[in-house]
Coordinates of C-alpha atoms in Angstrom, one line a residue:
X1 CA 91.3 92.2 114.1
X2 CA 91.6 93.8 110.6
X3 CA 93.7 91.8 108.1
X4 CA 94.7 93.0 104.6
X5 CA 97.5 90.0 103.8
X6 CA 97.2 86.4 104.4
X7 CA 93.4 86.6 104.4
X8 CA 93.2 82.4 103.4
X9 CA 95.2 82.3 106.7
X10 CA 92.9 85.2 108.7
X11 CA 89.6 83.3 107.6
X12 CA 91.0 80.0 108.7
X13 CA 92.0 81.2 112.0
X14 CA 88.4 82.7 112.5
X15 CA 86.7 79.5 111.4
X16 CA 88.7 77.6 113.8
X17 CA 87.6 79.9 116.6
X18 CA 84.1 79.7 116.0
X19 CA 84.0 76.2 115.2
X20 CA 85.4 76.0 119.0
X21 CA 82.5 78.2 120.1
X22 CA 84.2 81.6 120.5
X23 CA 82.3 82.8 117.5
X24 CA 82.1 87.3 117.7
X25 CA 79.4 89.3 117.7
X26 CA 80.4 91.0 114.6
X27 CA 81.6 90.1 111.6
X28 CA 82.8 92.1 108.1
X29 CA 84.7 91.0 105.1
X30 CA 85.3 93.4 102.5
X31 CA 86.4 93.5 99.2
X32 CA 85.2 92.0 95.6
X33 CA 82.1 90.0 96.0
X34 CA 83.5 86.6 95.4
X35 CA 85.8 86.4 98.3
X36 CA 83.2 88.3 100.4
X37 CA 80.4 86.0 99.8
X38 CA 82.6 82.8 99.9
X39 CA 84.0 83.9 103.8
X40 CA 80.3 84.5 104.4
X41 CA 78.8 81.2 103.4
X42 CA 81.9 79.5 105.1
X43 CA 81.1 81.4 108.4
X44 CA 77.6 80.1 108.1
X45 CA 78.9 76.9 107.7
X46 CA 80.6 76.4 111.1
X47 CA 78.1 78.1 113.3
X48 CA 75.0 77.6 111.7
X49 CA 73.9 73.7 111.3
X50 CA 71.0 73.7 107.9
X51 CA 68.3 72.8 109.7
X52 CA 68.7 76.1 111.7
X53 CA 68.5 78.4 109.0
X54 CA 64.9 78.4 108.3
X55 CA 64.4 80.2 111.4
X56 CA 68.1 81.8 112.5
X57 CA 69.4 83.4 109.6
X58 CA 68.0 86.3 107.9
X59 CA 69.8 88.1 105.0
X60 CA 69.1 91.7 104.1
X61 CA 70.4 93.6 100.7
X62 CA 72.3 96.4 102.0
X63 CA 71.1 98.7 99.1
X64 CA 68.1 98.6 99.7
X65 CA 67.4 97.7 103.4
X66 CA 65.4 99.6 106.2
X67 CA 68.0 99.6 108.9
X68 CA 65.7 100.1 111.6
X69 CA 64.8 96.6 110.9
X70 CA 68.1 95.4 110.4
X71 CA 68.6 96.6 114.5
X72 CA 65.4 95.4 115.8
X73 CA 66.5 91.7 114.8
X74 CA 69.7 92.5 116.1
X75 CA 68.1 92.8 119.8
X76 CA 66.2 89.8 119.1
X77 CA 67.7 86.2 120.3
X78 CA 67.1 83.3 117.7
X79 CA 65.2 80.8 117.9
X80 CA 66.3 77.6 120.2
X81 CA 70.2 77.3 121.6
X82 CA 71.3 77.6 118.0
X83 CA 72.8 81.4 117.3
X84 CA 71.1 83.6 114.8
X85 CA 73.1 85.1 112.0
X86 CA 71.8 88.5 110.5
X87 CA 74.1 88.7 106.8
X88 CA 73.6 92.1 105.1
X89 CA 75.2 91.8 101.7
X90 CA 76.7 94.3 100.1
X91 CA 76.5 96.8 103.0
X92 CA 77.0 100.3 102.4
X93 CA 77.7 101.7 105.8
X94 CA 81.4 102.5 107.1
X95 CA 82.1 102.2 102.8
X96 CA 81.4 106.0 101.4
X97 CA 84.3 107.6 103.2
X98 CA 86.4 108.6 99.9
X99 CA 87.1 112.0 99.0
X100 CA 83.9 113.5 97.9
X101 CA 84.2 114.7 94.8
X102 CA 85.3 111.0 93.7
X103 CA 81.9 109.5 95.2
X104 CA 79.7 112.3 93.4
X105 CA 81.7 111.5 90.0
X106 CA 80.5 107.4 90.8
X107 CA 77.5 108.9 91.8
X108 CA 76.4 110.5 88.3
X109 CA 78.2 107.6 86.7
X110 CA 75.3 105.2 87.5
X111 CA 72.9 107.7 87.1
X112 CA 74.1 108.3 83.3
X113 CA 74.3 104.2 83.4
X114 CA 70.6 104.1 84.5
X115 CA 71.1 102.8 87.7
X116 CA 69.0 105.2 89.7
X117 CA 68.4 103.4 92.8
X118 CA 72.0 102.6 93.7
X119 CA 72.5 106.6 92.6
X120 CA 70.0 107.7 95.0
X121 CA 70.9 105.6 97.8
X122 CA 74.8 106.9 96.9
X123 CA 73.8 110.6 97.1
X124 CA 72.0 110.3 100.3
X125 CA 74.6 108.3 102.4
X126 CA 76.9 111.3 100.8
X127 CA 74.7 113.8 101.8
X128 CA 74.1 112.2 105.7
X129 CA 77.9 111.9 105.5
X130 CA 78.1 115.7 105.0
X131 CA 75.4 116.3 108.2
X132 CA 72.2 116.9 106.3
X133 CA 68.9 116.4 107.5
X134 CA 65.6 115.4 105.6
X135 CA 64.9 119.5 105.6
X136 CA 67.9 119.9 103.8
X137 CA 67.0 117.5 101.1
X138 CA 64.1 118.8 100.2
X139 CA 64.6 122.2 99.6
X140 CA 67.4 121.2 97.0
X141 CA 64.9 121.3 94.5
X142 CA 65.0 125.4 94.5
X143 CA 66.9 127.4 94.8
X144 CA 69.9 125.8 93.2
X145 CA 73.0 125.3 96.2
X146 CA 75.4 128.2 96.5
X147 CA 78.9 127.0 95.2
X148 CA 80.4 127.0 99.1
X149 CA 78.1 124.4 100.0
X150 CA 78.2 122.6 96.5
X151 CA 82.2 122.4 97.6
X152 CA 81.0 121.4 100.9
X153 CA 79.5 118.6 99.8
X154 CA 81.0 117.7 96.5
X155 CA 84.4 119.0 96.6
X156 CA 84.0 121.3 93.8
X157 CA 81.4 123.2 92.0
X158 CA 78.7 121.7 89.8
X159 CA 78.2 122.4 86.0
X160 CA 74.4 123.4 84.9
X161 CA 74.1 119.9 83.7
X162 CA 74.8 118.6 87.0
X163 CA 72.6 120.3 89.0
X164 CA 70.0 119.4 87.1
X165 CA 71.1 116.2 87.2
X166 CA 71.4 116.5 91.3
X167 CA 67.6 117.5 91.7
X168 CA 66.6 114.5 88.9
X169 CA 68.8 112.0 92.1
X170 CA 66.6 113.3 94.6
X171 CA 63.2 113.6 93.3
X172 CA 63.8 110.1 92.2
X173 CA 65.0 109.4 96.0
X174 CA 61.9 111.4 97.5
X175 CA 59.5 109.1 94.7
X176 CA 61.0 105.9 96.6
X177 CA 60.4 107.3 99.9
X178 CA 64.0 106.8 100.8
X179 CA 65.4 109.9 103.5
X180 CA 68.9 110.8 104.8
X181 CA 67.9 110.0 108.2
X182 CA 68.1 106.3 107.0
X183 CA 71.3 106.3 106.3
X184 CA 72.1 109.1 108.9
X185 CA 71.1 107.7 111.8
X186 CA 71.4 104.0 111.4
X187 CA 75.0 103.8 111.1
X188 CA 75.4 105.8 114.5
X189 CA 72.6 103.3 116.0
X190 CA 74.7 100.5 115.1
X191 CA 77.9 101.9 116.9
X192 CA 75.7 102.1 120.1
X193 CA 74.5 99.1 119.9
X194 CA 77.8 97.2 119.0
X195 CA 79.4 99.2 122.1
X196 CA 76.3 98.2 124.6
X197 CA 76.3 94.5 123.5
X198 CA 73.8 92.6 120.6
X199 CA 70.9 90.0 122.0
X200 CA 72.5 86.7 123.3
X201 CA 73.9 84.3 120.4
X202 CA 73.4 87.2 117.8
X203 CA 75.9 87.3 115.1
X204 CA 76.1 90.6 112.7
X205 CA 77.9 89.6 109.2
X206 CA 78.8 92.2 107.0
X207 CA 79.7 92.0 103.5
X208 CA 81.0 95.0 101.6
X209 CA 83.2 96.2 98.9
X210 CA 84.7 99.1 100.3
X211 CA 85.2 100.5 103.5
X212 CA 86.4 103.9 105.1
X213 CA 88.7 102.9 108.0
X214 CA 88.5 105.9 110.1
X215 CA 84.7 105.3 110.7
X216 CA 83.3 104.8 114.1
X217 CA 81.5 101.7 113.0
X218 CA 84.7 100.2 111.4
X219 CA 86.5 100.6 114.7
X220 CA 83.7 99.6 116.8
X221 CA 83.7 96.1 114.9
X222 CA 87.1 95.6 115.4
X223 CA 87.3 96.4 118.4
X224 CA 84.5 93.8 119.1
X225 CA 84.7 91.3 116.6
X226 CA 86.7 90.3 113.5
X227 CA 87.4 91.7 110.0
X228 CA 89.1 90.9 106.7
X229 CA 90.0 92.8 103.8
X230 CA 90.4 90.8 100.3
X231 CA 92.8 92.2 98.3
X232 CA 92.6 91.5 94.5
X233 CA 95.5 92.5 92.2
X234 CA 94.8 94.6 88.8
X235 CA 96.8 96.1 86.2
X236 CA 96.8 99.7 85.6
X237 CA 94.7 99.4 83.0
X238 CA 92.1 97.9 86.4
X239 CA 92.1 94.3 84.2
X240 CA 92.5 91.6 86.9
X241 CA 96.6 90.3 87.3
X242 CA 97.0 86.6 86.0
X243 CA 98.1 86.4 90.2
X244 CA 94.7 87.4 90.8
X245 CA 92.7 85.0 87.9
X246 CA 95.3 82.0 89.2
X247 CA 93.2 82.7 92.5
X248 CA 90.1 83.2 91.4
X249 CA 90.1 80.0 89.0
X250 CA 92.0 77.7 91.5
X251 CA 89.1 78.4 94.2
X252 CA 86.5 77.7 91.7
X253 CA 88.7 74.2 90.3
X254 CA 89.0 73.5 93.9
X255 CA 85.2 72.6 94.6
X256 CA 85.0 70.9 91.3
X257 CA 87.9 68.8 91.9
X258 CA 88.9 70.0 88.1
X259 CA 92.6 71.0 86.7
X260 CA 93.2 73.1 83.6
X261 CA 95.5 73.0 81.0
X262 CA 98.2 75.6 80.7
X263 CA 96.9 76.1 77.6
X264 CA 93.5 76.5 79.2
X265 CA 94.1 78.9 81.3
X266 CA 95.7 81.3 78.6
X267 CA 92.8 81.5 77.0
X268 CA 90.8 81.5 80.0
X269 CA 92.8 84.4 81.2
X270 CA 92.7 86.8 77.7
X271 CA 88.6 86.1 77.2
X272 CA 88.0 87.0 81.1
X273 CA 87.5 90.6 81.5
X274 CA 87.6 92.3 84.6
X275 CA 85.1 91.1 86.9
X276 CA 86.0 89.0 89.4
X277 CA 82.3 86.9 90.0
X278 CA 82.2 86.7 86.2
X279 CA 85.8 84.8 85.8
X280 CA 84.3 82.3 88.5
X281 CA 80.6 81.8 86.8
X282 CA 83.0 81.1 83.6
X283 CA 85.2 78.7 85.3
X284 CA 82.3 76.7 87.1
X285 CA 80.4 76.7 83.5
X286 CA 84.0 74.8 82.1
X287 CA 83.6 72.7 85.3
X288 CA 80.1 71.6 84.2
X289 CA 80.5 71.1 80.9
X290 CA 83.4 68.4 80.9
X291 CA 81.1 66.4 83.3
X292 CA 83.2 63.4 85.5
X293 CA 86.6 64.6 83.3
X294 CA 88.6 65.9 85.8
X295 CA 91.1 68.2 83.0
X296 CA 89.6 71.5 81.1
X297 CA 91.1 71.8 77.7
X298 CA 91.2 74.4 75.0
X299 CA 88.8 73.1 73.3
X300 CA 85.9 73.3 76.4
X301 CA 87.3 76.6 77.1
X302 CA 85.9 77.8 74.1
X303 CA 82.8 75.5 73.7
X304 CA 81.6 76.0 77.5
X305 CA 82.8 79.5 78.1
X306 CA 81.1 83.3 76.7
X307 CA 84.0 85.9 75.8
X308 CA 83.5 88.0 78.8
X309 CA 85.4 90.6 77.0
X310 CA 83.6 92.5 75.2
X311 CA 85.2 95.0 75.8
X312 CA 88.3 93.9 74.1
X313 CA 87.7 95.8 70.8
X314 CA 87.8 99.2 73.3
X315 CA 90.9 97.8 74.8
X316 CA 92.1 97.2 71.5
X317 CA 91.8 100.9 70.2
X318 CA 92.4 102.5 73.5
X319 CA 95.9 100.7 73.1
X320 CA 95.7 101.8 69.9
X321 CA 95.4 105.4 71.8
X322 CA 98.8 104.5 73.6
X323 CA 100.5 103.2 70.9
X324 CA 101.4 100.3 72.7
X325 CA 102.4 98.0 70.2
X326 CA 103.0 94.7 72.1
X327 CA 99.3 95.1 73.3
X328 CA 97.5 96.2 70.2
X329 CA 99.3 92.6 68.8
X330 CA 97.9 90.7 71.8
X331 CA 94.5 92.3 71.8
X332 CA 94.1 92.2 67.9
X333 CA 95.1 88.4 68.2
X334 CA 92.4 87.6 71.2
X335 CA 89.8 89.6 68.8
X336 CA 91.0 87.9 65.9
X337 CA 90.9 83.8 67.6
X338 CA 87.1 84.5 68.7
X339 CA 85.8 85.9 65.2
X340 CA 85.0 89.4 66.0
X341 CA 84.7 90.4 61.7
X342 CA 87.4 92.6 60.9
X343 CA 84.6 95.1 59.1
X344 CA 83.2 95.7 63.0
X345 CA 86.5 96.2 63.8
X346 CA 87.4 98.7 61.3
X347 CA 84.2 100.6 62.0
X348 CA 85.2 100.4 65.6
X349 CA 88.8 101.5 64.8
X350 CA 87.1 104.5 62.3
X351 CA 84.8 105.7 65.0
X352 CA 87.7 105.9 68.0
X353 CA 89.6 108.0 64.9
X354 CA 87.2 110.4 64.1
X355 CA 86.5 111.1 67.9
X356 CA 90.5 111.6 68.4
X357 CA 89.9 114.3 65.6
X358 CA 87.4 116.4 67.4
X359 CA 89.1 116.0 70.3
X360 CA 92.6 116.8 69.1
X361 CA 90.5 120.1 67.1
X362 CA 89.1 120.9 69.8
X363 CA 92.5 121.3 72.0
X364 CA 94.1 123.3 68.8
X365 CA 91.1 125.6 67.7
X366 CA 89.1 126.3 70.7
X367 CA 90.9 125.4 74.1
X368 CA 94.7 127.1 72.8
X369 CA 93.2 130.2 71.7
X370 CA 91.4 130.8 74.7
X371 CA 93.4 129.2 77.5
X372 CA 97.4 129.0 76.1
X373 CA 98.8 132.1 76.3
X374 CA 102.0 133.9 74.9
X375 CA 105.3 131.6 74.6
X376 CA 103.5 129.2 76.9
X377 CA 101.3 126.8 74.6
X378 CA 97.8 124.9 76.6
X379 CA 98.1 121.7 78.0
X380 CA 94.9 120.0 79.8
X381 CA 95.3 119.4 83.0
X382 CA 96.0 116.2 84.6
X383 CA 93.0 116.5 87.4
X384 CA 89.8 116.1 86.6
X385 CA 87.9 118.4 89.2
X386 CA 90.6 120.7 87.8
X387 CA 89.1 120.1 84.1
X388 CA 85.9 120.4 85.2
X389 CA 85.8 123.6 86.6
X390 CA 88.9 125.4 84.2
X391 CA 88.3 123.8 81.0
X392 CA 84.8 122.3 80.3
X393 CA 83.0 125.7 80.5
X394 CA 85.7 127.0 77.9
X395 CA 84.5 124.2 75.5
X396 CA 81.9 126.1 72.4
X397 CA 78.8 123.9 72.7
X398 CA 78.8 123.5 68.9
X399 CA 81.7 121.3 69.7
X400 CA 80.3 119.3 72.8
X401 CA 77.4 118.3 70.5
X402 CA 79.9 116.8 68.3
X403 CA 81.0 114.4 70.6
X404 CA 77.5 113.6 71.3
X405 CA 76.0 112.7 74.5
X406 CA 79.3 111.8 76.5
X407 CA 80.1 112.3 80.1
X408 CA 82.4 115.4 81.4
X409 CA 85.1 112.1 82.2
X410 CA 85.2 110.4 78.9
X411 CA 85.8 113.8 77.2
X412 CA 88.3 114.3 80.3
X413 CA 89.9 111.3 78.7
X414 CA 89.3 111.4 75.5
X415 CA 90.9 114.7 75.2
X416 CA 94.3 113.2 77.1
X417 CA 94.5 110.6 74.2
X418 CA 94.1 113.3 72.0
X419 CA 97.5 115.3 73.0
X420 CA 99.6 113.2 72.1
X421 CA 98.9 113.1 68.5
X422 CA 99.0 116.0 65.5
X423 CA 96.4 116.7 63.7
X424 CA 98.7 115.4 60.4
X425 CA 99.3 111.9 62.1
X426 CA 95.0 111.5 62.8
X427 CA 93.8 112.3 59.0
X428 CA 96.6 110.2 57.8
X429 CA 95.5 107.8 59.7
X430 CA 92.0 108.0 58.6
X431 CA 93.1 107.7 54.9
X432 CA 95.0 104.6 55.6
X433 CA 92.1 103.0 57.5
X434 CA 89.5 103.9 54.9
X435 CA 93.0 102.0 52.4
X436 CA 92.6 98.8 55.0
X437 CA 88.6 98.7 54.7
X438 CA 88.8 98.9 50.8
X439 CA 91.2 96.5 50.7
X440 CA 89.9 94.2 52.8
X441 CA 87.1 93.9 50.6
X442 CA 88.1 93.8 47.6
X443 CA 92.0 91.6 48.2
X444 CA 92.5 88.1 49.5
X445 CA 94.9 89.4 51.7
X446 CA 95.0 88.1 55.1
X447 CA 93.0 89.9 57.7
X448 CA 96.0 89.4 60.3
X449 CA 98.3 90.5 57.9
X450 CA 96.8 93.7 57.0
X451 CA 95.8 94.9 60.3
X452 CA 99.3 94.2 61.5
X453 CA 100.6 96.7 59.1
X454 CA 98.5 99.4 59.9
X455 CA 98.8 98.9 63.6
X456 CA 102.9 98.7 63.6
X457 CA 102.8 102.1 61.3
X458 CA 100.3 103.4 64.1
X459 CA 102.7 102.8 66.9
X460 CA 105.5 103.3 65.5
X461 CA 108.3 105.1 67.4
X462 CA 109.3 108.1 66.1
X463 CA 106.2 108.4 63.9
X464 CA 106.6 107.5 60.8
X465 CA 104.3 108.3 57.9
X466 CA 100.6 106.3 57.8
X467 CA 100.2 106.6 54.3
X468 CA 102.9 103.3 53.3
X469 CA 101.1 100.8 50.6
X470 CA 99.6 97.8 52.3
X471 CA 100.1 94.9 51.7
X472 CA 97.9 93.7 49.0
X473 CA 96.8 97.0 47.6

């Protein structure tokens, strides 16, 4: 039983059923970690008693787990008449079913973010996906992969830089001793053994934060036991919904027995970023720190609480980007209420400026003389495989240096902020920031009050001229 709505309703119905003793073999909840984990423990709970867990419940990482153990303990009764629950957290079976040019983009993501196990162990579940063997692996370190099977396997072809990059994954892989029959065969094993029945009073628990539901394995566990997906709401922008930190911070206030003040919340809400275990570690810090008082105010928000938005001054300029006046005013107001110095900010602001120049030079003076054609004027394209294969190579490398060290996607992106503006509106722009820093300095002028003029001439609809006097100057 897969359920995707209701899921407080779902896991309550489960609970009930194994609290009466028709616990399943199998159980998977997916979705962000803090629902996941919180269904897990709860299942524990009711079938488990504490003094049973030394010996009857064994958790495995999923990241990093030898599955072949994982299914030994699974033919293995428990200890006594008590059951025996096997948890692997943060499984990555049944999860890597996406397109897979999108998982190899993820992929070289956390590699450039120096996460190389979770790369590795990424590349060969991909690769096992795609019906490689251990063979195959191994003789990717020469000769580099024709371009059929690069599309084969990655859904387009690679740049230089990322086949390089692809041998660097699996020489690191090969140096951990990790194999794609790992991840090849166990996913099939656990099928079999699902289908053919798990040791007496066994219980498998999955966590997860994706899943592909066409898998075998998906269906086998549905078809034998129970699952939930957790939904959580985001904005476009991927920031969590306030529906979705109302959740979050009601489940956290719940176990504390704590309420929070409208007021509270607000701020709660703007300084929470967009991770969902994060908003609840911040919550149950504010639930700490007022001790037996049972209301959170403003004033603990901000004394208990870290600003778990450091990316706000990003936000701020990529609204800045948009034009998007009503946020720029909200973010610039959230920077502004924590202290962030408005000379960081104007560095930050000068910095997302000159990097719209490059990029908006780059679309005039190299991509439009080479890609736009007569009567028909460039425009980038709004795929990224697309700009990957089309565009990138058409870039001068004297001009990728200037951007410096970025990946393919943040150029990708960079260069879609960039169409939207001329290169008039960008050095005006510049002159009125390097204006706001120099005035800044050297005025009494409020900080609010200066940045507010510059960012309503920046978003202004039709543009209008960036050069106006401050105020103050």
């Amino acid at each position: 039983m897969t359920s995707h709505a209701g899921e407080r309703e779902t896991l309550d119905r489960i609970l009930l059923q194994a609290r009466e003793g028709k616990a399943k073999p199998v159980y998977a909840f997916v979705g962000e970690r803090f629902f996941t984990q919180q269904a897990a423990k709860a299942l524990i709970d009711v079938v488990l008693r504490p003094e049973d867990r030394t010996w009857n419940l064994e958790r495995f990482e999923g990241q990093s787990v030898a599955w072949q153990r994982v299914i030994e303990t699974l033919r293995t009764p428990g200890f006594g008449s008590s059951p025996k629950v096997v948890w692997v957290v943060d499984c990555m079976l049944a999860g890597n079913r996406r397109p897979p040019a999108v998982v190899f983009e993820e992929i070289l993501g956390l590699w450039g973010a120096d996460r190389k196990k979770p790369a590795a162990e990424a590349l060969l579940a991909l690769l096992a996906q795609a019906g490689w063997s251990d063979k195959d692996l191994h003789a990717t370190t020469s000769p580099v992969l024709k371009p059929e099977e690069e599309v084969r396997l990655f859904g387009r072809q690679l740049q230089p830089e990322e086949q390089k990059e692809l041998v660097q994954i699996v020489g690191y892989a090969s140096s951990l001793g990790l194999s794609v029959s790992a991840f090849k065969s166990a996913e099939d094993e656990l099928v079999g053994l699902l289908r053919s029945g798990l040791a007496p009073r066994v219980i498998l628990l999955l966590t997860m934060g994706t899943v592909d539901e066409k898998s075998l394995l998906w269906k086998a566990i549905n078809k034998v036991g129970h699952a939930v997906v957790f939904s959580v709401e985001r904005e476009r922008s991927q920031a969590l919904s306030r529906t979705a930190m109302e959740k979050v911070v009601r489940i956290v206030l719940g176990r504390y027995g704590k309420t929070l003040t409208p007021a509270a919340f607000d701020l709660l809400a703007r300084r929470g970023g967009n991770d969902v275990d994060i908003l609840a570690n911040e919550v149950e810090k504010a639930c700490l720190w007022v001790g037996e008082r049972e209301q959170i105010d403003v004033a603990d928000v901000l004394s208990a609480t870290s600003d778990l938005a450091e990316s706000w001054v990003f936000d701020f300029c990529a609204a800045l980007n948009r034009r998007n006046l009503a946020d720029c005013l909200r973010k610039l107001d959230d920077l502004l209420l924590r202290g962030e110095p408005a000379a960081r900010l104007v560095a930050l602001v000068a910095r997302e400026l000159r990097q719209l120049v490059l990029a908006k030079e780059c679309l005039q003076y190299d991509l439009e003389p080479r890609l736009g054609s007569k009567g028909r004027h460039f425009r980038l394209p709004s795929n990224y495989s697309v700009f990957q294969k089309s565009v990138l190579p058409q870039i001068p490398k004297a001009r990728l240096d200037e951007f410096g060290k970025v990946h393919p996607f943040v150029l990708f992106r960079r260069l879609q902020d960039a169409e939207t503006w001329t290169l008039k509106e960008l050095h005006a722009a510049v002159t009125e920031l390097a204006q706001l820093d120099l005035t800044l300095k050297s005025s009494g002028s409020p900080t609010r009050t200066l940045f507010e003029a510059f960012i309503f001439r920046w978003c202004a609809e039709p543009r209008r001229q960036l050069s106006a006097p401050l105020p103050g100057s």
